[in-house]
DNA sequence: GAGCGGCATGTTAACGTTCACAGTCGTGCC
DNA sequence: GGCACGACTGTGAACGTTAACATGCCGCTC
């Protein structure tokens, strides 16, 4: 019928007039306020439907001071790990009725983190999830005086902000113990970049497993998560005597190691056993299929949103907590007994 | 210097009082309005600095009707392609001073797309980038009466909305011609899922190259992008006579094909040559390193934001355009002459 | 039947910004 | 000396929503 006068989208007042009530009653209907007569409610809903009214969330945010938007700070969302984490976060947030605003950082310096957080704070997010896998990022986050609820994912020692992470140490231990149980004398390690907490945790797990078993602890080889760095580590390892088992800190580097071994004629798992980390979708089809440690990114996302929302509902930073998600061992064919 | 902590954050009026001017003058300084005396400007800036004032973007958005936020709709951002595209979009948007709100869809039905767009529209985004690689998604987008500027990435035939995409047909052609030039009689194809426009484009490029050369066009094998489906296709191909060259629609499936060939004892590139698509970071370290077609996701992201911003600045949908990014051929060792 | 409490609704005032308009100067020109 | 004009600044009113308070009405209690 004669509804749309002008092109301007309808506002609450238009609905109110159409339904013959006040705009406040419309607001009440929209916010499920209990004290509205059923008959009035349906009349309002009909008017809303008829006019195609949509509530203006910006105006709402202005007065409530809640935008129902969560900020996410991340690094290189092209990598499988961060991408999966962010995906998990996004799904969990949307399920809870929140929007997600994302900032992907290239550089990891303190300024970058500070800028990203400011940027999000400016926009009026209700809370922030920081995927902070590097020591420097975690540090920057911890140092920042935050007036907004926040959660660190894969962040370091619980400081001000609660942390949700996968138990990297346990993962490193699982991988190493598996290799030791197969009868290997010791286990070599290709580690991730020094600044990454995940890399650190895996090293710790690996070392502690070796030490507990009373085995020699070889010097870890340095990698940067890329297949290329794994390839180079693999070339080194292939030339060394006595290497029969390698724990590589992620699947991509493990691929590089496998490649190097193939080129050098080193048989996997015949001569050397290899364990990766992450369980990327590809690793089941490496040559040979890679034994690895799986991280449940979905769970990490859900937990981080859970912790964050609890904080928001409580109206401010809570007692800082640390939630640890266990990793899972995924046996395939790249490992074998001595 | 000392921001008053614990107090209500300062607003424009506070700054105005501090600087001894009106709130409007503060607004002018903030918006780089020309008619402000230099001395006044510095006084205002000092007051801003002193109070630690930050402009409330929500209030600003309410009156200007511009949120400086762009919405992104995507599917399974866990996959390398979508993840990279979204990353490119995010970087380009931020460089242009825009925020990014993301919705990752699981299901691809029309309702899902509609809901996602509504969700973003509610939030007051200034424009929408839809990563719509499936026919159904592109269709849903085209059918929707959008009152917001939008761009489709990897969307189909240019309908109402402009499209930015990689030239998939050209990519398929490049891969196929490369194999033909090496002397192969014909080229087999493991295609992506039927609903995906990218899969379709690659099939078309492959077929047209074969037809132009007057070669037989084998029935393509169906895949779903996963390494597993590639593995199964590979097992089939390994059992067929006369297969010497295979063009696989993405690198992940190519990995599965390589794995199947390895298990069946089929030598690559000795007996069969394989070409992939995407150039994921891993593919240089497959066994053997994979010849493939690279997509420039960064360029796609930049272009889509460019097109979208042009539309926004023009104040509404423009003449629909179609921007095509060329793919690049990346030779490695998985292909060889007959 | 006066008083009271709860329900259903309306009225008015925020929220913090920008926009439209209205001043107030000082300057240059005839 | 008056007048127009431009530079600079201030005033009031939006924007569309929710919060706080006010108002009427009904039924119940004493």
CSV table of N, CA and C in Angstrom, one decimal, chain A residues 39-180:
chain,number,residue,atom,x,y,z
A,39,UNK,N,-1.5,-8.4,21.8
A,39,UNK,CA,-2.1,-7.8,20.6
A,39,UNK,C,-1.3,-6.7,20.0
A,40,UNK,N,-0.8,-5.8,20.9
A,40,UNK,CA,0.0,-4.7,20.5
A,40,UNK,C,1.3,-5.2,19.8
A,41,UNK,N,1.9,-6.2,20.4
A,41,UNK,CA,3.1,-6.8,19.8
A,41,UNK,C,2.9,-7.2,18.4
A,42,UNK,N,1.8,-8.0,18.1
A,42,UNK,CA,1.6,-8.5,16.8
A,42,UNK,C,1.3,-7.3,15.8
A,43,UNK,N,0.7,-6.3,16.3
A,43,UNK,CA,0.4,-5.1,15.5
A,43,UNK,C,1.7,-4.4,15.1
A,44,UNK,N,2.6,-4.3,16.1
A,44,UNK,CA,3.9,-3.7,15.8
A,44,UNK,C,4.7,-4.6,14.8
A,45,UNK,N,4.7,-5.9,15.0
A,45,UNK,CA,5.4,-6.8,14.2
A,45,UNK,C,4.9,-6.7,12.7
A,46,UNK,N,3.6,-6.6,12.6
A,46,UNK,CA,3.0,-6.5,11.3
A,46,UNK,C,3.5,-5.2,10.6
A,47,UNK,N,3.5,-4.1,11.4
A,47,UNK,CA,3.9,-2.8,10.8
A,47,UNK,C,5.4,-2.9,10.4
A,48,UNK,N,6.2,-3.6,11.2
A,48,UNK,CA,7.6,-3.7,10.9
A,48,UNK,C,7.7,-4.5,9.5
A,49,UNK,N,7.0,-5.5,9.5
A,49,UNK,CA,7.0,-6.4,8.3
A,49,UNK,C,6.6,-5.6,7.0
A,50,UNK,N,5.5,-4.9,7.2
A,50,UNK,CA,4.9,-4.1,6.1
A,50,UNK,C,5.9,-3.1,5.6
A,51,UNK,N,6.5,-2.3,6.5
A,51,UNK,CA,7.4,-1.3,6.0
A,51,UNK,C,8.8,-1.8,5.7
A,52,UNK,N,9.1,-3.0,6.0
A,52,UNK,CA,10.4,-3.5,5.8
A,52,UNK,C,11.4,-2.8,6.7
A,53,UNK,N,11.0,-2.6,7.9
A,53,UNK,CA,11.8,-1.8,8.9
A,53,UNK,C,13.0,-2.7,9.3
A,54,UNK,N,14.2,-2.1,9.4
A,54,UNK,CA,15.3,-2.7,10.0
A,54,UNK,C,15.9,-1.8,11.1
A,55,UNK,N,16.2,-2.3,12.2
A,55,UNK,CA,16.7,-1.5,13.3
A,55,UNK,C,18.1,-1.0,13.0
A,56,UNK,N,18.3,0.3,13.2
A,56,UNK,CA,19.6,0.9,13.0
A,56,UNK,C,20.6,0.6,14.2
A,57,UNK,N,21.5,-0.3,13.9
A,57,UNK,CA,22.3,-0.8,15.0
A,57,UNK,C,23.4,0.3,15.4
A,58,UNK,N,23.6,1.2,14.5
A,58,UNK,CA,24.6,2.2,14.8
A,58,UNK,C,24.0,3.2,15.9
A,59,UNK,N,22.8,3.6,15.7
A,59,UNK,CA,22.1,4.4,16.6
A,59,UNK,C,22.0,3.7,18.0
A,60,UNK,N,21.7,2.4,17.9
A,60,UNK,CA,21.5,1.6,19.1
A,60,UNK,C,22.9,1.5,19.8
A,61,UNK,N,23.9,1.3,19.1
A,61,UNK,CA,25.3,1.2,19.7
A,61,UNK,C,25.6,2.5,20.4
A,62,UNK,N,25.2,3.6,19.8
A,62,UNK,CA,25.5,4.9,20.4
A,62,UNK,C,25.0,5.1,21.8
A,63,UNK,N,23.8,4.6,21.9
A,63,UNK,CA,23.2,4.8,23.3
A,63,UNK,C,23.5,3.7,24.2
A,64,UNK,N,23.6,2.5,23.7
A,64,UNK,CA,23.8,1.4,24.7
A,64,UNK,C,25.3,1.2,25.0
A,65,UNK,N,26.1,1.8,24.2
A,65,UNK,CA,27.6,1.6,24.3
A,65,UNK,C,28.0,0.2,24.0
A,66,UNK,N,27.2,-0.6,23.4
A,66,UNK,CA,27.6,-1.9,23.0
A,66,UNK,C,27.3,-2.1,21.5
A,67,UNK,N,28.4,-2.5,20.8
A,67,UNK,CA,28.2,-2.6,19.3
A,67,UNK,C,27.9,-4.1,18.9
A,68,UNK,N,28.0,-5.0,19.8
A,68,UNK,CA,27.9,-6.4,19.5
A,68,UNK,C,28.9,-6.8,18.4
A,69,UNK,N,30.0,-6.1,18.4
A,69,UNK,CA,31.1,-6.5,17.5
A,69,UNK,C,32.3,-6.8,18.3
A,70,UNK,N,33.0,-7.8,17.9
A,70,UNK,CA,34.3,-8.2,18.5
A,70,UNK,C,35.4,-8.0,17.6
A,71,UNK,N,36.5,-7.5,18.1
A,71,UNK,CA,37.7,-7.3,17.2
A,71,UNK,C,38.6,-8.5,17.3
A,72,UNK,N,39.2,-8.8,16.2
A,72,UNK,CA,40.2,-9.9,16.1
A,72,UNK,C,41.5,-9.3,15.5
A,73,UNK,N,42.5,-9.5,16.2
A,73,UNK,CA,43.9,-9.1,15.7
A,73,UNK,C,44.6,-10.4,15.4
A,74,UNK,N,45.1,-10.5,14.2
A,74,UNK,CA,45.8,-11.7,13.9
A,74,UNK,C,47.1,-11.5,13.0
A,75,UNK,N,47.8,-12.5,12.8
A,75,UNK,CA,49.0,-12.4,12.0
A,75,UNK,C,49.0,-13.3,10.8
A,76,UNK,N,49.3,-12.8,9.7
A,76,UNK,CA,49.3,-13.7,8.5
A,76,UNK,C,48.3,-14.8,8.4
A,77,UNK,N,47.1,-14.3,8.2
A,77,UNK,CA,45.9,-15.3,8.1
A,77,UNK,C,46.0,-16.2,6.9
A,78,UNK,N,47.1,-16.2,6.2
A,78,UNK,CA,47.3,-17.1,5.1
A,78,UNK,C,47.8,-18.4,5.5
A,79,UNK,N,48.4,-18.4,6.7
A,79,UNK,CA,48.9,-19.7,7.2
A,79,UNK,C,47.7,-20.5,7.7
A,80,UNK,N,47.9,-21.8,7.7
A,80,UNK,CA,46.8,-22.7,8.0
A,80,UNK,C,46.3,-22.5,9.5
A,81,UNK,N,47.3,-22.4,10.3
A,81,UNK,CA,46.9,-22.3,11.8
A,81,UNK,C,46.1,-21.1,12.1
A,82,UNK,N,46.7,-19.9,11.9
A,82,UNK,CA,45.9,-18.7,12.1
A,82,UNK,C,44.6,-18.6,11.4
A,83,UNK,N,44.6,-19.1,10.1
A,83,UNK,CA,43.4,-19.0,9.4
A,83,UNK,C,42.3,-19.9,10.0
A,84,UNK,N,42.7,-21.1,10.5
A,84,UNK,CA,41.7,-22.0,11.1
A,84,UNK,C,41.3,-21.4,12.4
A,85,UNK,N,42.2,-20.8,13.2
A,85,UNK,CA,41.8,-20.2,14.4
A,85,UNK,C,40.8,-19.1,14.2
A,86,UNK,N,41.1,-18.2,13.3
A,86,UNK,CA,40.2,-17.1,13.0
A,86,UNK,C,38.8,-17.6,12.6
A,87,UNK,N,38.9,-18.7,11.8
A,87,UNK,CA,37.6,-19.3,11.3
A,87,UNK,C,36.8,-19.8,12.5
A,88,UNK,N,37.5,-20.5,13.4
A,88,UNK,CA,36.8,-21.0,14.6
A,88,UNK,C,36.2,-19.8,15.4
A,89,UNK,N,37.0,-18.8,15.6
A,89,UNK,CA,36.5,-17.6,16.3
A,89,UNK,C,35.3,-17.0,15.7
A,90,UNK,N,35.4,-16.8,14.4
A,90,UNK,CA,34.3,-16.2,13.7
A,90,UNK,C,33.0,-17.0,13.8
A,91,UNK,N,33.1,-18.3,13.7
A,91,UNK,CA,31.9,-19.2,13.8
A,91,UNK,C,31.3,-19.1,15.2
A,92,UNK,N,32.2,-19.1,16.2
A,92,UNK,CA,31.7,-19.1,17.6
A,92,UNK,C,31.1,-17.7,17.9
A,93,UNK,N,31.7,-16.7,17.4
A,93,UNK,CA,31.2,-15.4,17.7
A,93,UNK,C,29.8,-15.2,17.0
A,94,UNK,N,29.7,-15.6,15.8
A,94,UNK,CA,28.4,-15.4,15.1
A,94,UNK,C,27.3,-16.2,15.8
A,95,UNK,N,27.7,-17.4,16.2
A,95,UNK,CA,26.7,-18.2,16.9
A,95,UNK,C,26.2,-17.5,18.2
A,96,UNK,N,27.0,-16.7,18.8
A,96,UNK,CA,26.7,-15.9,20.0
A,96,UNK,C,26.0,-14.6,19.6
A,97,UNK,N,25.9,-14.3,18.3
A,97,UNK,CA,25.2,-13.1,17.9
A,97,UNK,C,26.1,-11.9,17.8
A,98,UNK,N,27.4,-12.1,17.6
A,98,UNK,CA,28.4,-11.0,17.5
A,98,UNK,C,29.0,-10.9,16.1
A,99,UNK,N,29.3,-9.7,15.8
A,99,UNK,CA,30.0,-9.5,14.5
A,99,UNK,C,31.5,-9.6,14.8
A,100,UNK,N,32.2,-9.7,13.7
A,100,UNK,CA,33.7,-9.8,13.8
A,100,UNK,C,34.4,-8.8,13.0
A,101,UNK,N,35.2,-8.0,13.5
A,101,UNK,CA,36.0,-7.1,12.8
A,101,UNK,C,37.5,-7.6,12.8
A,102,UNK,N,38.1,-7.7,11.7
A,102,UNK,CA,39.4,-8.3,11.6
A,102,UNK,C,40.5,-7.3,11.2
A,103,UNK,N,41.6,-7.4,11.9
A,103,UNK,CA,42.8,-6.7,11.5
A,103,UNK,C,43.9,-7.7,11.4
A,104,UNK,N,44.5,-7.9,10.2
A,104,UNK,CA,45.6,-8.8,10.0
A,104,UNK,C,46.9,-8.0,10.0
A,105,UNK,N,47.8,-8.3,10.9
A,105,UNK,CA,49.0,-7.6,10.9
A,105,UNK,C,50.1,-8.2,10.0
A,106,UNK,N,51.0,-7.4,9.5
A,106,UNK,CA,52.1,-8.0,8.8
A,106,UNK,C,53.3,-8.0,9.7
A,107,UNK,N,53.5,-6.8,10.3
A,107,UNK,CA,54.7,-6.7,11.2
A,107,UNK,C,54.2,-7.0,12.6
A,108,UNK,N,55.1,-7.4,13.5
A,108,UNK,CA,54.7,-7.9,14.8
A,108,UNK,C,55.2,-7.0,15.9
A,109,UNK,N,55.7,-5.8,15.5
A,109,UNK,CA,56.3,-4.9,16.5
A,109,UNK,C,55.2,-4.4,17.4
A,110,UNK,N,55.6,-3.8,18.5
A,110,UNK,CA,54.7,-3.3,19.5
A,110,UNK,C,53.8,-2.2,18.8
A,111,UNK,N,54.4,-1.3,18.0
A,111,UNK,CA,53.6,-0.3,17.4
A,111,UNK,C,52.4,-0.9,16.6
A,112,UNK,N,52.7,-1.9,15.8
A,112,UNK,CA,51.7,-2.6,15.0
A,112,UNK,C,50.6,-3.0,15.9
A,113,UNK,N,50.9,-3.7,17.0
A,113,UNK,CA,49.8,-4.2,17.8
A,113,UNK,C,49.0,-3.1,18.4
A,114,UNK,N,49.8,-2.1,18.9
A,114,UNK,CA,49.1,-0.9,19.6
A,114,UNK,C,48.2,-0.3,18.6
A,115,UNK,N,48.6,-0.1,17.3
A,115,UNK,CA,47.8,0.5,16.3
A,115,UNK,C,46.5,-0.3,16.1
A,116,UNK,N,46.7,-1.6,15.9
A,116,UNK,CA,45.6,-2.5,15.6
A,116,UNK,C,44.6,-2.4,16.8
A,117,UNK,N,45.0,-2.4,18.0
A,117,UNK,CA,44.1,-2.3,19.1
A,117,UNK,C,43.4,-1.0,19.2
A,118,UNK,N,44.1,0.1,18.9
A,118,UNK,CA,43.5,1.4,18.9
A,118,UNK,C,42.5,1.5,17.8
A,119,UNK,N,42.8,1.0,16.7
A,119,UNK,CA,42.0,1.0,15.5
A,119,UNK,C,40.6,0.3,15.9
A,120,UNK,N,40.7,-0.9,16.5
A,120,UNK,CA,39.5,-1.6,16.9
A,120,UNK,C,38.8,-0.9,18.0
A,121,UNK,N,39.5,-0.3,19.0
A,121,UNK,CA,38.9,0.4,20.1
A,121,UNK,C,38.1,1.6,19.5
A,122,UNK,N,38.7,2.3,18.6
A,122,UNK,CA,38.0,3.4,18.0
A,122,UNK,C,36.7,3.0,17.4
A,123,UNK,N,36.7,1.9,16.8
A,123,UNK,CA,35.5,1.4,16.1
A,123,UNK,C,34.4,1.0,17.1
A,124,UNK,N,34.8,0.9,18.4
A,124,UNK,CA,33.8,0.6,19.4
A,124,UNK,C,33.5,-0.9,19.6
A,125,UNK,N,34.5,-1.7,19.4
A,125,UNK,CA,34.2,-3.1,19.7
A,125,UNK,C,34.0,-3.4,21.1
A,126,UNK,N,33.3,-4.5,21.4
A,126,UNK,CA,33.0,-4.8,22.8
A,126,UNK,C,34.1,-5.6,23.5
A,127,UNK,N,34.9,-6.2,22.7
A,127,UNK,CA,36.0,-7.0,23.2
A,127,UNK,C,36.9,-7.4,22.1
A,128,UNK,N,38.1,-7.9,22.5
A,128,UNK,CA,39.1,-8.2,21.5
A,128,UNK,C,39.7,-9.5,21.7
A,129,UNK,N,39.8,-10.3,20.6
A,129,UNK,CA,40.5,-11.5,20.6
A,129,UNK,C,41.9,-11.3,19.9
A,130,UNK,N,42.9,-11.5,20.6
A,130,UNK,CA,44.2,-11.3,19.9
A,130,UNK,C,44.9,-12.6,19.7
A,131,UNK,N,45.1,-13.0,18.5
A,131,UNK,CA,45.8,-14.2,18.2
A,131,UNK,C,47.3,-13.8,18.2
A,132,UNK,N,47.9,-14.1,19.3
A,132,UNK,CA,49.3,-13.6,19.5
A,132,UNK,C,50.3,-14.7,19.7
A,133,UNK,N,50.6,-15.3,18.6
A,133,UNK,CA,51.5,-16.5,18.8
A,133,UNK,C,53.0,-16.2,19.0
A,134,UNK,N,53.3,-14.9,18.8
A,134,UNK,CA,54.7,-14.6,19.0
A,134,UNK,C,54.9,-13.9,20.4
A,135,UNK,N,56.1,-14.2,20.9
A,135,UNK,CA,56.4,-13.6,22.2
A,135,UNK,C,56.3,-12.1,22.2
A,136,UNK,N,56.8,-11.5,21.2
A,136,UNK,CA,56.7,-10.0,21.1
A,136,UNK,C,55.3,-9.5,21.1
A,137,UNK,N,54.4,-10.2,20.4
A,137,UNK,CA,53.0,-9.8,20.3
A,137,UNK,C,52.4,-10.0,21.6
A,138,UNK,N,52.6,-11.1,22.2
A,138,UNK,CA,52.0,-11.4,23.5
A,138,UNK,C,52.5,-10.4,24.5
A,139,UNK,N,53.8,-10.0,24.5
A,139,UNK,CA,54.3,-9.1,25.3
A,139,UNK,C,53.7,-7.7,25.2
A,140,UNK,N,53.6,-7.3,23.9
A,140,UNK,CA,52.9,-6.0,23.6
A,140,UNK,C,51.5,-6.0,24.2
A,141,UNK,N,50.8,-7.1,24.0
A,141,UNK,CA,49.5,-7.2,24.5
A,141,UNK,C,49.4,-7.0,26.0
A,142,UNK,N,50.3,-7.7,26.7
A,142,UNK,CA,50.4,-7.7,28.1
A,142,UNK,C,50.7,-6.3,28.6
A,143,UNK,N,51.5,-5.6,27.9
A,143,UNK,CA,52.0,-4.3,28.4
A,143,UNK,C,50.9,-3.2,28.2
A,144,UNK,N,50.0,-3.5,27.3
A,144,UNK,CA,49.0,-2.4,27.0
A,144,UNK,C,48.0,-2.3,28.1
A,145,UNK,N,47.7,-1.1,28.5
A,145,UNK,CA,46.7,-0.9,29.5
A,145,UNK,C,45.3,-0.9,28.8
A,146,UNK,N,44.7,-2.1,28.9
A,146,UNK,CA,43.5,-2.2,28.1
A,146,UNK,C,42.2,-1.9,28.9
A,147,UNK,N,41.4,-1.1,28.3
A,147,UNK,CA,40.1,-0.8,29.0
A,147,UNK,C,39.0,-1.6,28.4
A,148,UNK,N,39.4,-2.5,27.5
A,148,UNK,CA,38.4,-3.3,26.9
A,148,UNK,C,38.7,-4.8,27.2
A,149,UNK,N,37.6,-5.6,27.4
A,149,UNK,CA,37.8,-7.0,27.7
A,149,UNK,C,38.6,-7.6,26.5
A,150,UNK,N,39.5,-8.5,26.8
A,150,UNK,CA,40.4,-9.1,25.8
A,150,UNK,C,40.7,-10.5,26.1
A,151,UNK,N,41.0,-11.3,25.1
A,151,UNK,CA,41.5,-12.7,25.3
A,151,UNK,C,42.7,-12.9,24.4
A,152,UNK,N,43.7,-13.5,24.8
A,152,UNK,CA,44.8,-13.9,23.9
A,152,UNK,C,44.7,-15.3,23.5
A,153,UNK,N,44.9,-15.6,22.3
A,153,UNK,CA,44.9,-16.9,21.8
A,153,UNK,C,46.3,-17.3,21.5
A,154,UNK,N,46.7,-18.4,22.0
A,154,UNK,CA,48.1,-18.9,21.9
A,154,UNK,C,49.1,-17.8,22.5
A,155,UNK,N,48.6,-17.0,23.4
A,155,UNK,CA,49.4,-16.1,24.1
A,155,UNK,C,50.3,-16.8,25.1
A,156,UNK,N,51.2,-16.0,25.7
A,156,UNK,CA,52.2,-16.6,26.6
A,156,UNK,C,51.6,-16.8,28.0
A,157,UNK,N,52.5,-16.6,28.9
A,157,UNK,CA,52.1,-16.7,30.3
A,157,UNK,C,51.0,-15.8,30.6
A,158,UNK,N,50.0,-16.3,31.3
A,158,UNK,CA,48.8,-15.5,31.6
A,158,UNK,C,49.3,-14.2,32.4
A,159,UNK,N,49.1,-13.1,31.8
A,159,UNK,CA,49.4,-11.8,32.4
A,159,UNK,C,48.1,-11.2,32.8
A,160,UNK,N,47.8,-10.0,32.4
A,160,UNK,CA,46.5,-9.4,32.7
A,160,UNK,C,45.4,-10.1,32.0
A,161,UNK,N,45.6,-10.5,30.7
A,161,UNK,CA,44.5,-11.1,29.9
A,161,UNK,C,44.5,-12.6,30.0
A,162,UNK,N,43.3,-13.1,30.0
A,162,UNK,CA,43.2,-14.6,30.0
A,162,UNK,C,43.7,-15.1,28.7
A,163,UNK,N,44.1,-16.4,28.7
A,163,UNK,CA,44.7,-17.0,27.6
A,163,UNK,C,44.0,-18.3,27.2
A,164,UNK,N,43.8,-18.5,25.9
A,164,UNK,CA,43.3,-19.8,25.5
A,164,UNK,C,44.4,-20.4,24.5
A,165,UNK,N,44.8,-21.6,24.7
A,165,UNK,CA,45.8,-22.1,23.8
A,165,UNK,C,45.8,-23.6,23.8
A,166,UNK,N,46.5,-24.2,22.8
A,166,UNK,CA,46.7,-25.6,22.7
A,166,UNK,C,47.9,-25.9,23.5
A,167,UNK,N,47.9,-27.1,24.1
A,167,UNK,CA,49.0,-27.5,24.9
A,167,UNK,C,50.2,-27.9,24.1
A,168,UNK,N,51.0,-27.0,23.7
A,168,UNK,CA,52.1,-27.2,22.8
A,168,UNK,C,53.1,-28.2,23.4
A,169,UNK,N,53.4,-28.0,24.7
A,169,UNK,CA,54.4,-28.8,25.4
A,169,UNK,C,53.9,-30.2,25.3
A,170,UNK,N,52.7,-30.5,25.6
A,170,UNK,CA,52.1,-31.8,25.6
A,170,UNK,C,52.3,-32.4,24.2
A,171,UNK,N,52.0,-31.6,23.2
A,171,UNK,CA,52.1,-32.0,21.8
A,171,UNK,C,53.6,-32.5,21.5
A,172,UNK,N,54.5,-31.6,21.9
A,172,UNK,CA,55.9,-32.0,21.6
A,172,UNK,C,56.3,-33.3,22.4
A,173,UNK,N,55.7,-33.4,23.6
A,173,UNK,CA,56.0,-34.6,24.3
A,173,UNK,C,55.4,-35.9,23.6
A,174,UNK,N,54.2,-35.7,23.2
A,174,UNK,CA,53.5,-36.9,22.5
A,174,UNK,C,54.3,-37.3,21.3
A,175,UNK,N,54.7,-36.4,20.5
A,175,UNK,CA,55.5,-36.7,19.3
A,175,UNK,C,56.8,-37.4,19.7
A,176,UNK,N,57.5,-36.9,20.6
A,176,UNK,CA,58.8,-37.4,21.0
A,176,UNK,C,58.7,-38.8,21.6
A,177,UNK,N,57.7,-38.9,22.5
A,177,UNK,CA,57.5,-40.2,23.2
A,177,UNK,C,57.1,-41.3,22.2
A,178,UNK,N,56.3,-40.9,21.2
A,178,UNK,CA,55.9,-41.9,20.2
A,178,UNK,C,57.2,-42.4,19.5
A,179,UNK,N,58.1,-41.5,19.2
A,179,UNK,CA,59.3,-41.9,18.5
A,179,UNK,C,60.2,-42.8,19.4
A,180,UNK,N,60.3,-42.4,20.6
A,180,UNK,CA,61.1,-43.2,21.6
A,180,UNK,C,60.5,-44.6,21.8
